Each structure stands twice: as C-alpha cells, then as structure tokens.
C-alpha cells in the first residue's frame, strides 16, 4: 500500500476525478483544503470515495478571500472521521508579502483549532521558515503531530521541526535534476520521519514534469527515495505508509 499524504483534487484542476482516483486502486489519498471553497470540496470527496481522507485549512495565499465564517466551517466538520488534520496552513512570503501580519494571525487561529481538537497540522512555508518555526514553537502545541508539506528548508531546520513533532512530506521535487538539497535531506533523515506526497496537480515528478500531476505518481517519488536510500521500493512504501497512518491517526487503515 502507498499513501499520497498531500494533494489538491479539486474541480478547477480535474474534470476526470473518478478516473484519477480509480488509478490509485485501494491506496489512500489525503486531500488538503486551501480555502473555504476547496474545504467544501474536501468534505464532498471524503463522503464520495472510500480511500479519500482530508484536511481542512486556509492557505496563506488564499487569505484575501478569508472570512471568519471559514473557520466555523472547519470547526463544524472537524469531527468528521475522515478529516485527519488542519491544513494546509502556514506562511508564504514568496507570493504575498504585503499581508504578513494577517497571514500570521490566521495561521495562529488555525493552530489554536488544531490544539483544541487535537488534530495533525499540515504546514506550508515558503520564504518564511524561521517565522513558521517560531510560531509553531511558541504555540505550545499539545504534542500535535506536524507535517512539513513539500519540505524545502535546510537539513538543520528539518531536524528542528522533527524535534517539534514533525515528519517531512517529500514529493516530486526530489526527482528534479536540480534537487540537490532535498536529496541530501532524504539521504540523512531517518526513513521513519518521511511521508510520500504529490501535491497534485502541481510538482509532477520526472519524467512527466511538464504534465498535470496525480496521486498515482506518488510511486515515482517512492522509487526515487528508494534509489537515494538504497532500500527496496516496497519497503519505502511500507514504512512511509506506517508513518502516515501514525502521523494522521488514520483509523481503519492497515
Ligand atoms: Ni499543497
């Protein structure tokens, strides 16, 4: 079994979702919401497909559309057994720098929800890694599990996030030709701290880099990690699946 721990299977990106999800067979998919609109789609997908789980959150680049009622929707659906986390949430100073304070405020509010409902936290951070780290550290989480989605920071910071309770989401970037940093991190970090993800429809692994991504390509990520670690790909799938079941508290899986 394999688990794609992070993707965005939304109507804006796919008009063939039945087929896309079917191609994953009985493997598990975790769909991450990014806005109120997509959070609603996450719930619909969880209800429709047995192998789909979800996380709900407001992404830092979607803050402009944010309304307070968006958090209410998250709270109302947080006890759905297939909702396994809050995310993706965090800070993004690459796309949007002019609203840093609001980003931080909404991020902290969602961390409070994760704390209150004891949910796994799925983090997006871009050009804001120290601030993301400090906010997580100062949030005094109740041993919440954390996922550093599409991790792209330094090895040193990876170790610090792991100390806070994080696992690292590794996706298609690890297959790119210029992926020296993340390859080095995968080499050094213990396999029991690594999760597989695709971030579909984005970040398609080689050799399909220019095409639309989909969850089944998670196997290409697994293969690349197997190559880096010198471990059989089946073992990579087995261990990372166990990691995901643990990190997202996936009930009834395995
Ligand atoms: Ni994402």
mmCIF file of C-alpha atoms and ligand atoms in Angstrom:
data_model
loop_
_atom_site.group_PDB
_atom_site.id
_atom_site.type_symbol
_atom_site.label_atom_id
_atom_site.label_comp_id
_atom_site.label_asym_id
_atom_site.label_seq_id
_atom_site.Cartn_x
_atom_site.Cartn_y
_atom_site.Cartn_z
ATOM 1 C CA UNK A 1 0.000 0.000 0.000
ATOM 2 C CA UNK A 2 1.026 3.576 -0.592
ATOM 3 C CA UNK A 3 -0.403 6.858 0.716
ATOM 4 C CA UNK A 4 -0.342 10.175 -1.096
ATOM 5 C CA UNK A 5 -0.405 12.354 2.004
ATOM 6 C CA UNK A 6 -0.968 15.649 0.212
ATOM 7 C CA UNK A 7 -2.814 16.660 -2.937
ATOM 8 C CA UNK A 8 -5.482 19.037 -4.218
ATOM 9 C CA UNK A 9 -8.031 17.071 -6.239
ATOM 10 C CA UNK A 10 -10.327 19.991 -6.986
ATOM 11 C CA UNK A 11 -12.732 20.746 -9.813
ATOM 12 C CA UNK A 12 -10.637 23.665 -11.023
ATOM 13 C CA UNK A 13 -7.822 21.244 -11.854
ATOM 14 C CA UNK A 14 -9.561 17.995 -12.844
ATOM 15 C CA UNK A 15 -12.623 17.078 -14.888
ATOM 16 C CA UNK A 16 -11.829 13.348 -14.675
ATOM 17 C CA UNK A 17 -11.587 12.815 -10.925
ATOM 18 C CA UNK A 18 -13.310 9.418 -10.970
ATOM 19 C CA UNK A 19 -10.566 8.055 -13.221
ATOM 20 C CA UNK A 20 -7.778 9.829 -11.363
ATOM 21 C CA UNK A 21 -8.905 8.347 -8.053
ATOM 22 C CA UNK A 22 -9.577 4.922 -9.578
ATOM 23 C CA UNK A 23 -5.980 4.783 -10.794
ATOM 24 C CA UNK A 24 -4.897 4.790 -7.121
ATOM 25 C CA UNK A 25 -6.754 1.486 -6.559
ATOM 26 C CA UNK A 26 -7.136 0.838 -2.842
ATOM 27 C CA UNK A 27 -4.285 3.134 -1.953
ATOM 28 C CA UNK A 28 -5.031 6.094 0.278
ATOM 29 C CA UNK A 29 -5.235 9.745 -0.752
ATOM 30 C CA UNK A 30 -5.267 12.704 1.631
ATOM 31 C CA UNK A 31 -6.713 15.827 0.013
ATOM 32 C CA UNK A 32 -5.737 19.184 1.530
ATOM 33 C CA UNK A 33 -8.110 22.130 1.517
ATOM 34 C CA UNK A 34 -6.753 25.615 0.920
ATOM 35 C CA UNK A 35 -9.826 27.869 1.059
ATOM 36 C CA UNK A 36 -13.447 27.679 2.156
ATOM 37 C CA UNK A 37 -14.431 26.679 -1.378
ATOM 38 C CA UNK A 38 -11.959 23.821 -1.529
ATOM 39 C CA UNK A 39 -12.663 22.772 2.075
ATOM 40 C CA UNK A 40 -16.242 22.123 0.955
ATOM 41 C CA UNK A 41 -14.878 20.011 -1.912
ATOM 42 C CA UNK A 42 -12.679 18.071 0.538
ATOM 43 C CA UNK A 43 -15.761 17.032 2.517
ATOM 44 C CA UNK A 44 -17.558 16.009 -0.694
ATOM 45 C CA UNK A 45 -14.591 13.890 -1.789
ATOM 46 C CA UNK A 46 -14.307 12.215 1.630
ATOM 47 C CA UNK A 47 -18.006 11.348 1.503
ATOM 48 C CA UNK A 48 -17.815 10.019 -2.036
ATOM 49 C CA UNK A 49 -14.629 7.935 -2.067
ATOM 50 C CA UNK A 50 -13.735 5.298 0.495
ATOM 51 C CA UNK A 51 -9.956 5.755 0.087
ATOM 52 C CA UNK A 52 -10.005 9.565 0.325
ATOM 53 C CA UNK A 53 -9.285 11.391 3.591
ATOM 54 C CA UNK A 54 -8.939 15.127 4.029
ATOM 55 C CA UNK A 55 -7.535 18.067 5.904
ATOM 56 C CA UNK A 56 -9.221 21.459 6.188
ATOM 57 C CA UNK A 57 -7.456 24.789 6.246
ATOM 58 C CA UNK A 58 -6.970 28.267 4.847
ATOM 59 C CA UNK A 59 -3.732 28.521 2.876
ATOM 60 C CA UNK A 60 -1.652 31.709 3.312
ATOM 61 C CA UNK A 61 -2.030 32.641 -0.362
ATOM 62 C CA UNK A 62 -5.830 32.420 -0.046
ATOM 63 C CA UNK A 63 -6.037 34.909 2.823
ATOM 64 C CA UNK A 64 -7.521 37.672 0.656
ATOM 65 C CA UNK A 65 -10.761 35.697 0.306
ATOM 66 C CA UNK A 66 -10.809 34.762 4.003
ATOM 67 C CA UNK A 67 -13.933 35.344 6.095
ATOM 68 C CA UNK A 68 -14.386 34.499 9.740
ATOM 69 C CA UNK A 69 -17.127 32.020 8.838
ATOM 70 C CA UNK A 70 -14.466 29.954 7.026
ATOM 71 C CA UNK A 71 -13.115 28.862 10.407
ATOM 72 C CA UNK A 72 -16.622 27.994 11.507
ATOM 73 C CA UNK A 73 -16.934 25.597 8.581
ATOM 74 C CA UNK A 74 -13.701 23.916 9.675
ATOM 75 C CA UNK A 75 -14.971 23.568 13.249
ATOM 76 C CA UNK A 76 -18.314 22.203 12.091
ATOM 77 C CA UNK A 77 -16.618 19.465 10.095
ATOM 78 C CA UNK A 78 -13.636 18.728 12.294
ATOM 79 C CA UNK A 79 -15.205 15.663 13.890
ATOM 80 C CA UNK A 80 -15.908 14.030 10.545
ATOM 81 C CA UNK A 81 -13.927 10.765 10.983
ATOM 82 C CA UNK A 82 -12.264 11.258 7.604
ATOM 83 C CA UNK A 83 -10.933 14.703 8.447
ATOM 84 C CA UNK A 84 -7.449 13.925 9.704
ATOM 85 C CA UNK A 85 -5.819 17.319 10.065
ATOM 86 C CA UNK A 86 -5.801 21.093 9.829
ATOM 87 C CA UNK A 87 -4.042 22.299 6.678
ATOM 88 C CA UNK A 88 -2.555 23.361 4.634
ATOM 89 C CA UNK A 89 -1.775 26.370 6.743
ATOM 90 C CA UNK A 90 1.303 28.491 7.334
ATOM 91 C CA UNK A 91 3.157 31.441 5.858
ATOM 92 C CA UNK A 92 4.050 32.367 2.299
ATOM 93 C CA UNK A 93 6.235 35.424 1.776
ATOM 94 C CA UNK A 94 7.090 34.440 -1.785
ATOM 95 C CA UNK A 95 3.718 35.104 -3.404
ATOM 96 C CA UNK A 96 2.338 37.579 -0.918
ATOM 97 C CA UNK A 97 4.476 39.724 1.324
ATOM 98 C CA UNK A 98 2.209 42.692 1.889
ATOM 99 C CA UNK A 99 -0.120 40.896 4.305
ATOM 100 C CA UNK A 100 2.376 39.210 6.630
ATOM 101 C CA UNK A 101 0.550 40.244 9.783
ATOM 102 C CA UNK A 102 -2.789 38.860 8.596
ATOM 103 C CA UNK A 103 -1.103 35.656 7.449
ATOM 104 C CA UNK A 104 0.358 35.192 10.911
ATOM 105 C CA UNK A 105 -2.935 35.928 12.600
ATOM 106 C CA UNK A 106 -4.913 33.394 10.520
ATOM 107 C CA UNK A 107 -2.134 30.829 10.901
ATOM 108 C CA UNK A 108 -2.232 31.181 14.692
ATOM 109 C CA UNK A 109 -6.015 30.948 14.793
ATOM 110 C CA UNK A 110 -5.851 27.664 12.907
ATOM 111 C CA UNK A 111 -3.109 26.359 15.192
ATOM 112 C CA UNK A 112 -5.478 27.089 18.082
ATOM 113 C CA UNK A 113 -8.106 24.927 16.376
ATOM 114 C CA UNK A 114 -5.624 22.113 15.882
ATOM 115 C CA UNK A 115 -4.718 22.369 19.543
ATOM 116 C CA UNK A 116 -8.297 22.471 20.741
ATOM 117 C CA UNK A 117 -9.383 19.477 18.631
ATOM 118 C CA UNK A 118 -6.077 17.628 18.829
ATOM 119 C CA UNK A 119 -5.529 17.445 15.088
ATOM 120 C CA UNK A 120 -2.451 16.936 12.958
ATOM 121 C CA UNK A 121 -1.124 20.177 11.446
ATOM 122 C CA UNK A 122 -0.123 20.348 7.768
ATOM 123 C CA UNK A 123 2.314 23.200 7.171
ATOM 124 C CA UNK A 124 3.016 25.245 4.066
ATOM 125 C CA UNK A 125 6.009 27.539 4.404
ATOM 126 C CA UNK A 126 7.750 29.499 1.690
ATOM 127 C CA UNK A 127 10.465 32.099 2.323
ATOM 128 C CA UNK A 128 9.249 32.228 5.917
ATOM 129 C CA UNK A 129 10.788 29.200 7.554
ATOM 130 C CA UNK A 130 12.144 30.799 10.735
ATOM 131 C CA UNK A 131 8.908 32.634 11.431
ATOM 132 C CA UNK A 132 6.919 29.471 10.783
ATOM 133 C CA UNK A 133 9.172 27.594 13.177
ATOM 134 C CA UNK A 134 8.940 30.241 15.881
ATOM 135 C CA UNK A 135 5.153 30.420 15.665
ATOM 136 C CA UNK A 136 4.870 26.618 15.924
ATOM 137 C CA UNK A 137 7.258 26.600 18.852
ATOM 138 C CA UNK A 138 5.507 29.409 20.682
ATOM 139 C CA UNK A 139 2.060 27.897 20.069
ATOM 140 C CA UNK A 140 2.655 25.438 22.928
ATOM 141 C CA UNK A 141 1.027 22.640 20.999
ATOM 142 C CA UNK A 142 -0.351 19.656 22.910
ATOM 143 C CA UNK A 143 2.003 17.178 21.257
ATOM 144 C CA UNK A 144 0.144 17.782 17.991
ATOM 145 C CA UNK A 145 1.666 15.893 15.119
ATOM 146 C CA UNK A 146 3.020 18.093 12.335
ATOM 147 C CA UNK A 147 3.605 17.522 8.632
ATOM 148 C CA UNK A 148 6.055 19.773 6.796
ATOM 149 C CA UNK A 149 4.403 19.560 3.397
ATOM 150 C CA UNK A 150 6.812 19.694 0.434
ATOM 151 C CA UNK A 151 9.735 20.366 2.731
ATOM 152 C CA UNK A 152 12.342 22.611 1.118
ATOM 153 C CA UNK A 153 14.317 24.090 4.010
ATOM 154 C CA UNK A 154 17.762 23.205 5.286
ATOM 155 C CA UNK A 155 18.790 19.915 6.849
ATOM 156 C CA UNK A 156 19.437 21.733 10.100
ATOM 157 C CA UNK A 157 15.892 23.152 10.202
ATOM 158 C CA UNK A 158 14.445 19.766 9.228
ATOM 159 C CA UNK A 159 15.966 18.355 12.404
ATOM 160 C CA UNK A 160 14.466 21.194 14.456
ATOM 161 C CA UNK A 161 10.972 20.617 13.008
ATOM 162 C CA UNK A 162 11.298 16.888 13.710
ATOM 163 C CA UNK A 163 12.076 17.748 17.348
ATOM 164 C CA UNK A 164 8.778 19.659 17.434
ATOM 165 C CA UNK A 165 6.908 16.514 16.316
ATOM 166 C CA UNK A 166 7.091 16.847 12.555
ATOM 167 C CA UNK A 167 7.533 14.455 9.674
ATOM 168 C CA UNK A 168 8.723 15.683 6.280
ATOM 169 C CA UNK A 169 6.458 15.465 3.227
ATOM 170 C CA UNK A 170 8.613 14.567 0.225
ATOM 171 C CA UNK A 171 7.173 14.929 -3.269
ATOM 172 C CA UNK A 172 8.075 15.296 -6.934
ATOM 173 C CA UNK A 173 10.777 17.890 -6.290
ATOM 174 C CA UNK A 174 13.103 15.096 -5.126
ATOM 175 C CA UNK A 175 13.088 13.716 -8.705
ATOM 176 C CA UNK A 176 14.069 17.027 -10.316
ATOM 177 C CA UNK A 177 17.557 17.311 -11.777
ATOM 178 C CA UNK A 178 18.499 20.290 -9.596
ATOM 179 C CA UNK A 179 17.176 18.746 -6.363
ATOM 180 C CA UNK A 180 20.495 18.528 -4.537
ATOM 181 C CA UNK A 181 19.223 19.955 -1.227
ATOM 182 C CA UNK A 182 16.237 17.688 -0.799
ATOM 183 C CA UNK A 183 18.180 14.617 -1.986
ATOM 184 C CA UNK A 184 20.737 15.327 0.734
ATOM 185 C CA UNK A 185 17.970 15.657 3.325
ATOM 186 C CA UNK A 186 16.349 12.372 2.270
ATOM 187 C CA UNK A 187 19.747 10.700 2.500
ATOM 188 C CA UNK A 188 20.342 11.854 6.072
ATOM 189 C CA UNK A 189 16.896 11.899 7.685
ATOM 190 C CA UNK A 190 15.639 8.587 9.062
ATOM 191 C CA UNK A 191 13.002 6.915 6.879
ATOM 192 C CA UNK A 192 10.589 6.839 9.803
ATOM 193 C CA UNK A 193 10.273 10.651 9.544
ATOM 194 C CA UNK A 194 9.402 10.713 5.846
ATOM 195 C CA UNK A 195 5.970 10.860 4.190
ATOM 196 C CA UNK A 196 5.223 10.496 0.490
ATOM 197 C CA UNK A 197 3.145 13.144 -1.256
ATOM 198 C CA UNK A 198 2.440 14.507 -4.738
ATOM 199 C CA UNK A 199 0.922 17.976 -4.179
ATOM 200 C CA UNK A 200 -1.141 17.150 -7.299
ATOM 201 C CA UNK A 201 -1.860 18.797 -9.676
ATOM 202 C CA UNK A 202 1.458 20.576 -9.073
ATOM 203 C CA UNK A 203 5.102 19.469 -8.876
ATOM 204 C CA UNK A 204 4.842 16.485 -11.209
ATOM 205 C CA UNK A 205 7.804 14.135 -10.795
ATOM 206 C CA UNK A 206 10.221 13.305 -13.590
ATOM 207 C CA UNK A 207 9.868 12.026 -16.283
ATOM 208 C CA UNK A 208 6.449 13.721 -16.561
ATOM 209 C CA UNK A 209 7.464 17.077 -15.117
ATOM 210 C CA UNK A 210 5.594 19.282 -17.581
ATOM 211 C CA UNK A 211 2.319 17.315 -17.313
ATOM 212 C CA UNK A 212 -0.516 17.530 -14.783
ATOM 213 C CA UNK A 213 0.287 15.590 -11.615
ATOM 214 C CA UNK A 214 -1.947 12.969 -9.995
ATOM 215 C CA UNK A 215 -1.756 10.763 -6.881
ATOM 216 C CA UNK A 216 -0.592 7.611 -8.670
ATOM 217 C CA UNK A 217 2.711 9.394 -9.392
ATOM 218 C CA UNK A 218 3.479 9.031 -5.697
ATOM 219 C CA UNK A 219 5.132 5.763 -6.763
ATOM 220 C CA UNK A 220 7.714 7.738 -8.758
ATOM 221 C CA UNK A 221 8.574 9.615 -5.564
ATOM 222 C CA UNK A 222 8.843 6.322 -3.678
ATOM 223 C CA UNK A 223 11.162 4.947 -6.365
ATOM 224 C CA UNK A 224 13.447 7.957 -6.170
ATOM 225 C CA UNK A 225 13.623 7.730 -2.372
ATOM 226 C CA UNK A 226 14.399 4.002 -2.703
ATOM 227 C CA UNK A 227 17.275 4.886 -5.024
ATOM 228 C CA UNK A 228 18.638 7.558 -2.662
ATOM 229 C CA UNK A 229 18.374 5.362 0.423
ATOM 230 C CA UNK A 230 19.455 2.133 -1.298
ATOM 231 C CA UNK A 231 16.355 0.385 0.049
ATOM 232 C CA UNK A 232 13.771 -1.655 -1.849
ATOM 233 C CA UNK A 233 10.832 0.436 -3.075
ATOM 234 C CA UNK A 234 8.313 -1.913 -1.397
ATOM 235 C CA UNK A 235 9.969 -1.241 1.910
ATOM 236 C CA UNK A 236 9.829 2.521 1.247
ATOM 237 C CA UNK A 237 6.072 2.216 0.609
ATOM 238 C CA UNK A 238 5.536 0.038 3.660
ATOM 239 C CA UNK A 239 7.418 2.280 6.108
ATOM 240 C CA UNK A 240 6.068 5.594 4.788
ATOM 241 C CA UNK A 241 2.531 4.167 4.896
ATOM 242 C CA UNK A 242 3.041 3.259 8.537
ATOM 243 C CA UNK A 243 4.372 6.770 9.130
ATOM 244 C CA UNK A 244 1.302 8.347 7.536
ATOM 245 C CA UNK A 245 -1.110 6.122 9.482
ATOM 246 C CA UNK A 246 0.612 7.242 12.660
ATOM 247 C CA UNK A 247 1.048 10.928 11.803
ATOM 248 C CA UNK A 248 -2.566 11.393 10.644
ATOM 249 C CA UNK A 249 -4.097 8.872 13.045
ATOM 250 C CA UNK A 250 -5.745 7.114 10.117
ATOM 251 C CA UNK A 251 -8.314 4.854 11.694
ATOM 252 C CA UNK A 252 -9.185 1.583 9.992
ATOM 253 C CA UNK A 253 -6.229 1.729 7.608
ATOM 254 C CA UNK A 254 -3.818 -1.267 7.869
HETATM 255 NI NI1 LIG B 1 -0.297 21.755 -1.334
#
